[in-house]
Structures are given as C-alpha cells and as structure tokens.
Amino acid sequence: MSPSTTGRRRGVRCPRRRSATAVFLACAALFAGALAGCGAPPELRPDAARALQTQVLAVTEAAAAEDPAGSLKLLDELATRLDQAAASGAVSFKRHQNIRASIAAVRTDLTARQATAETARKAAERLAAEKAAEEEAARAAAAAAPPAAVVVPAPVPANSGKAKAKDKGKD
C-alpha cells in the first residue's frame, strides 16, 4: 500500500461518515417533507415552512459537525416550533404527523450516535487512566528498587619476573 492509502481500504466506508450521511439524508427527508404538499388548502404555510427549514438546516449542520448532543437539542427546538405551527393552524394535522415521524427517525439516529460517542469517550478515558497507573507503578518500582551494586574487579598481582629467570637458565 502506498503511504497515501495507509489505513484505508478501497470500498470500505468509515462508520462515522456513514452515520453522518444517514443523519444528513434523514434531515433532507424531513426538509423535503416540510416543503412538499402544496394542495388546495395549504398543509404548510410558507412562513412556517421557512421557519422549519431554518431549524432543519441547523440540525443538519450540527450533525455534520459531529455534535449529536447539540443536534438533539436543536431537534427538540424543531419539534417545539412544529407543535406551535400546528397549534396556530400553519401546519395541517397530516403534515404535522408526517414531520413528527421524520423527527422521531432522526432522533433515533442521533441518540445512537451520541451513545456511541459517549462509549468511545469513556473507553479513551479508561485507557488513559490505565496508562497513567502503569506509568506511576513503573516510577514507584524504580524508586523502591535498591541502587545497582557497583562491581570493582580485584587488582591483578604484578608479575615478579622470577618465572622468566627460571626459563632462561635451562636453555
């Protein structure tokens, strides 16, 4: 594999990217559902449609920014605006129910993403704590260990020269 493709396999998609795509598509469906339905009596007034579209866009942007908690908060605000619009007659009952179903689908996906992110965060914290504990144990073991003994070799006796004199006389 070349350095530019290290860690990536051809045809394999990143789960995070797949999840973000699913949220984007769900938000797009919600957006399309908010826009559709231009029947005889308007199921959705243009002013209400614009307000809901703005909120859907905010949810989509938060989801794309990998902020599931923020996305859920914005989704709650969207549901509140939808209910207010339905109460004022700006959204028909049928349209309200369809948009509510889309909101529920997006909420399910965002909740799953938030749980996954929380699990990953906790795992990273646990690994960091384990590593810190191992490093602390290694430092404590190094501090408690006795200093290494210094071995000094014994001095070698100097050669007195008597062995050489004996050999010279026998020749």
JSON list of N, CA, C and O in Angstrom, two decimals, residues 2 9 25 27-29 32 51 55 60 62-63 65-67 70 72 89 104-105 116 119 125 130 135 146 164:
[
{"chain": "A", "resi": 2, "resn": "SER", "atom": "N", "xyz": [0.44, 2.23, -0.65]},
{"chain": "A", "resi": 2, "resn": "SER", "atom": "CA", "xyz": [1.20, 3.47, -0.68]},
{"chain": "A", "resi": 2, "resn": "SER", "atom": "C", "xyz": [0.90, 4.26, 0.59]},
{"chain": "A", "resi": 2, "resn": "SER", "atom": "O", "xyz": [-0.12, 4.04, 1.24]},
{"chain": "A", "resi": 9, "resn": "ARG", "atom": "N", "xyz": [-9.01, 1.16, 3.11]},
{"chain": "A", "resi": 9, "resn": "ARG", "atom": "CA", "xyz": [-9.17, 0.10, 2.14]},
{"chain": "A", "resi": 9, "resn": "ARG", "atom": "C", "xyz": [-10.16, 0.56, 1.10]},
{"chain": "A", "resi": 9, "resn": "ARG", "atom": "O", "xyz": [-11.13, 1.23, 1.40]},
{"chain": "A", "resi": 25, "resn": "LEU", "atom": "N", "xyz": [-29.24, 12.46, 5.34]},
{"chain": "A", "resi": 25, "resn": "LEU", "atom": "CA", "xyz": [-30.36, 12.01, 4.50]},
{"chain": "A", "resi": 25, "resn": "LEU", "atom": "C", "xyz": [-31.69, 12.11, 5.24]},
{"chain": "A", "resi": 25, "resn": "LEU", "atom": "O", "xyz": [-32.71, 12.49, 4.67]},
{"chain": "A", "resi": 27, "resn": "CYS", "atom": "N", "xyz": [-32.37, 14.21, 7.63]},
{"chain": "A", "resi": 27, "resn": "CYS", "atom": "CA", "xyz": [-32.71, 15.64, 7.71]},
{"chain": "A", "resi": 27, "resn": "CYS", "atom": "C", "xyz": [-33.20, 16.15, 6.36]},
{"chain": "A", "resi": 27, "resn": "CYS", "atom": "O", "xyz": [-34.12, 16.97, 6.30]},
{"chain": "A", "resi": 28, "resn": "ALA", "atom": "N", "xyz": [-32.59, 15.66, 5.29]},
{"chain": "A", "resi": 28, "resn": "ALA", "atom": "CA", "xyz": [-33.03, 16.07, 3.96]},
{"chain": "A", "resi": 28, "resn": "ALA", "atom": "C", "xyz": [-34.46, 15.59, 3.71]},
{"chain": "A", "resi": 28, "resn": "ALA", "atom": "O", "xyz": [-35.28, 16.31, 3.12]},
{"chain": "A", "resi": 29, "resn": "ALA", "atom": "N", "xyz": [-34.78, 14.38, 4.17]},
{"chain": "A", "resi": 29, "resn": "ALA", "atom": "CA", "xyz": [-36.15, 13.87, 4.02]},
{"chain": "A", "resi": 29, "resn": "ALA", "atom": "C", "xyz": [-37.12, 14.72, 4.84]},
{"chain": "A", "resi": 29, "resn": "ALA", "atom": "O", "xyz": [-38.23, 15.02, 4.38]},
{"chain": "A", "resi": 32, "resn": "ALA", "atom": "N", "xyz": [-37.56, 17.90, 2.91]},
{"chain": "A", "resi": 32, "resn": "ALA", "atom": "CA", "xyz": [-38.43, 17.69, 1.74]},
{"chain": "A", "resi": 32, "resn": "ALA", "atom": "C", "xyz": [-39.88, 17.50, 2.18]},
{"chain": "A", "resi": 32, "resn": "ALA", "atom": "O", "xyz": [-40.80, 18.00, 1.53]},
{"chain": "A", "resi": 51, "resn": "ALA", "atom": "N", "xyz": [-39.48, 28.81, 8.57]},
{"chain": "A", "resi": 51, "resn": "ALA", "atom": "CA", "xyz": [-39.00, 28.68, 9.95]},
{"chain": "A", "resi": 51, "resn": "ALA", "atom": "C", "xyz": [-38.54, 27.24, 10.23]},
{"chain": "A", "resi": 51, "resn": "ALA", "atom": "O", "xyz": [-37.49, 27.02, 10.85]},
{"chain": "A", "resi": 55, "resn": "GLN", "atom": "N", "xyz": [-34.64, 25.62, 10.95]},
{"chain": "A", "resi": 55, "resn": "GLN", "atom": "CA", "xyz": [-34.33, 24.75, 12.09]},
{"chain": "A", "resi": 55, "resn": "GLN", "atom": "C", "xyz": [-33.77, 23.41, 11.61]},
{"chain": "A", "resi": 55, "resn": "GLN", "atom": "O", "xyz": [-32.84, 22.87, 12.22]},
{"chain": "A", "resi": 60, "resn": "THR", "atom": "N", "xyz": [-29.05, 19.75, 10.77]},
{"chain": "A", "resi": 60, "resn": "THR", "atom": "CA", "xyz": [-28.17, 19.09, 9.80]},
{"chain": "A", "resi": 60, "resn": "THR", "atom": "C", "xyz": [-26.73, 19.54, 9.98]},
{"chain": "A", "resi": 60, "resn": "THR", "atom": "O", "xyz": [-25.81, 18.72, 9.97]},
{"chain": "A", "resi": 62, "resn": "ALA", "atom": "N", "xyz": [-25.31, 20.76, 12.71]},
{"chain": "A", "resi": 62, "resn": "ALA", "atom": "CA", "xyz": [-24.79, 20.23, 13.98]},
{"chain": "A", "resi": 62, "resn": "ALA", "atom": "C", "xyz": [-24.44, 18.75, 13.84]},
{"chain": "A", "resi": 62, "resn": "ALA", "atom": "O", "xyz": [-23.42, 18.29, 14.37]},
{"chain": "A", "resi": 63, "resn": "ALA", "atom": "N", "xyz": [-25.27, 18.01, 13.12]},
{"chain": "A", "resi": 63, "resn": "ALA", "atom": "CA", "xyz": [-24.99, 16.59, 12.92]},
{"chain": "A", "resi": 63, "resn": "ALA", "atom": "C", "xyz": [-23.73, 16.41, 12.07]},
{"chain": "A", "resi": 63, "resn": "ALA", "atom": "O", "xyz": [-22.91, 15.53, 12.34]},
{"chain": "A", "resi": 65, "resn": "ALA", "atom": "N", "xyz": [-21.26, 18.36, 11.98]},
{"chain": "A", "resi": 65, "resn": "ALA", "atom": "CA", "xyz": [-20.13, 18.77, 12.80]},
{"chain": "A", "resi": 65, "resn": "ALA", "atom": "C", "xyz": [-19.84, 17.77, 13.91]},
{"chain": "A", "resi": 65, "resn": "ALA", "atom": "O", "xyz": [-19.06, 18.05, 14.82]},
{"chain": "A", "resi": 66, "resn": "GLU", "atom": "N", "xyz": [-20.47, 16.59, 13.85]},
{"chain": "A", "resi": 66, "resn": "GLU", "atom": "CA", "xyz": [-20.27, 15.54, 14.85]},
{"chain": "A", "resi": 66, "resn": "GLU", "atom": "C", "xyz": [-20.62, 16.01, 16.26]},
{"chain": "A", "resi": 66, "resn": "GLU", "atom": "O", "xyz": [-19.89, 15.77, 17.21]},
{"chain": "A", "resi": 67, "resn": "ASP", "atom": "N", "xyz": [-21.76, 16.70, 16.38]},
{"chain": "A", "resi": 67, "resn": "ASP", "atom": "CA", "xyz": [-22.24, 17.19, 17.67]},
{"chain": "A", "resi": 67, "resn": "ASP", "atom": "C", "xyz": [-23.62, 16.61, 17.93]},
{"chain": "A", "resi": 67, "resn": "ASP", "atom": "O", "xyz": [-24.63, 17.30, 17.76]},
{"chain": "A", "resi": 70, "resn": "GLY", "atom": "N", "xyz": [-25.75, 18.55, 20.60]},
{"chain": "A", "resi": 70, "resn": "GLY", "atom": "CA", "xyz": [-26.27, 19.80, 20.06]},
{"chain": "A", "resi": 70, "resn": "GLY", "atom": "C", "xyz": [-27.37, 19.56, 19.04]},
{"chain": "A", "resi": 70, "resn": "GLY", "atom": "O", "xyz": [-28.36, 20.30, 18.98]},
{"chain": "A", "resi": 72, "resn": "LEU", "atom": "N", "xyz": [-29.44, 17.03, 18.98]},
{"chain": "A", "resi": 72, "resn": "LEU", "atom": "CA", "xyz": [-30.66, 16.64, 19.70]},
{"chain": "A", "resi": 72, "resn": "LEU", "atom": "C", "xyz": [-31.36, 17.84, 20.31]},
{"chain": "A", "resi": 72, "resn": "LEU", "atom": "O", "xyz": [-32.59, 17.92, 20.28]},
{"chain": "A", "resi": 89, "resn": "GLY", "atom": "N", "xyz": [-52.39, 26.63, 13.28]},
{"chain": "A", "resi": 89, "resn": "GLY", "atom": "CA", "xyz": [-53.04, 26.32, 12.00]},
{"chain": "A", "resi": 89, "resn": "GLY", "atom": "C", "xyz": [-52.13, 26.48, 10.80]},
{"chain": "A", "resi": 89, "resn": "GLY", "atom": "O", "xyz": [-52.57, 26.35, 9.66]},
{"chain": "A", "resi": 104, "resn": "ALA", "atom": "N", "xyz": [-38.76, 11.82, 14.71]},
{"chain": "A", "resi": 104, "resn": "ALA", "atom": "CA", "xyz": [-38.51, 10.63, 15.54]},
{"chain": "A", "resi": 104, "resn": "ALA", "atom": "C", "xyz": [-37.40, 9.77, 14.94]},
{"chain": "A", "resi": 104, "resn": "ALA", "atom": "O", "xyz": [-36.53, 9.26, 15.67]},
{"chain": "A", "resi": 105, "resn": "ALA", "atom": "N", "xyz": [-37.40, 9.62, 13.61]},
{"chain": "A", "resi": 105, "resn": "ALA", "atom": "CA", "xyz": [-36.36, 8.82, 12.96]},
{"chain": "A", "resi": 105, "resn": "ALA", "atom": "C", "xyz": [-34.98, 9.48, 13.12]},
{"chain": "A", "resi": 105, "resn": "ALA", "atom": "O", "xyz": [-33.99, 8.79, 13.42]},
{"chain": "A", "resi": 116, "resn": "THR", "atom": "N", "xyz": [-22.80, 6.12, 21.05]},
{"chain": "A", "resi": 116, "resn": "THR", "atom": "CA", "xyz": [-21.53, 5.62, 20.52]},
{"chain": "A", "resi": 116, "resn": "THR", "atom": "C", "xyz": [-20.39, 6.57, 20.88]},
{"chain": "A", "resi": 116, "resn": "THR", "atom": "O", "xyz": [-19.32, 6.13, 21.30]},
{"chain": "A", "resi": 119, "resn": "THR", "atom": "N", "xyz": [-19.61, 6.18, 24.58]},
{"chain": "A", "resi": 119, "resn": "THR", "atom": "CA", "xyz": [-18.89, 4.94, 24.83]},
{"chain": "A", "resi": 119, "resn": "THR", "atom": "C", "xyz": [-17.42, 5.08, 24.42]},
{"chain": "A", "resi": 119, "resn": "THR", "atom": "O", "xyz": [-16.52, 4.66, 25.15]},
{"chain": "A", "resi": 125, "resn": "GLU", "atom": "N", "xyz": [-10.96, 7.48, 28.04]},
{"chain": "A", "resi": 125, "resn": "GLU", "atom": "CA", "xyz": [-10.62, 7.89, 29.41]},
{"chain": "A", "resi": 125, "resn": "GLU", "atom": "C", "xyz": [-10.09, 6.72, 30.22]},
{"chain": "A", "resi": 125, "resn": "GLU", "atom": "O", "xyz": [-9.12, 6.86, 30.97]},
{"chain": "A", "resi": 130, "resn": "GLU", "atom": "N", "xyz": [-5.55, 3.86, 32.73]},
{"chain": "A", "resi": 130, "resn": "GLU", "atom": "CA", "xyz": [-4.73, 2.65, 32.86]},
{"chain": "A", "resi": 130, "resn": "GLU", "atom": "C", "xyz": [-3.27, 2.94, 32.53]},
{"chain": "A", "resi": 130, "resn": "GLU", "atom": "O", "xyz": [-2.37, 2.48, 33.23]},
{"chain": "A", "resi": 135, "resn": "GLU", "atom": "N", "xyz": [2.33, 3.84, 34.34]},
{"chain": "A", "resi": 135, "resn": "GLU", "atom": "CA", "xyz": [3.50, 4.72, 34.43]},
{"chain": "A", "resi": 135, "resn": "GLU", "atom": "C", "xyz": [3.83, 5.03, 35.88]},
{"chain": "A", "resi": 135, "resn": "GLU", "atom": "O", "xyz": [5.00, 5.05, 36.26]},
{"chain": "A", "resi": 146, "resn": "PRO", "atom": "N", "xyz": [16.58, -1.08, 45.04]},
{"chain": "A", "resi": 146, "resn": "PRO", "atom": "CA", "xyz": [17.88, -0.66, 45.60]},
{"chain": "A", "resi": 146, "resn": "PRO", "atom": "C", "xyz": [18.80, -0.24, 44.45]},
{"chain": "A", "resi": 146, "resn": "PRO", "atom": "O", "xyz": [18.66, -0.70, 43.33]},
{"chain": "A", "resi": 164, "resn": "LYS", "atom": "N", "xyz": [60.45, -15.81, 34.59]},
{"chain": "A", "resi": 164, "resn": "LYS", "atom": "CA", "xyz": [61.25, -15.60, 33.38]},
{"chain": "A", "resi": 164, "resn": "LYS", "atom": "C", "xyz": [62.67, -16.06, 33.64]},
{"chain": "A", "resi": 164, "resn": "LYS", "atom": "O", "xyz": [63.33, -16.61, 32.77]}
]
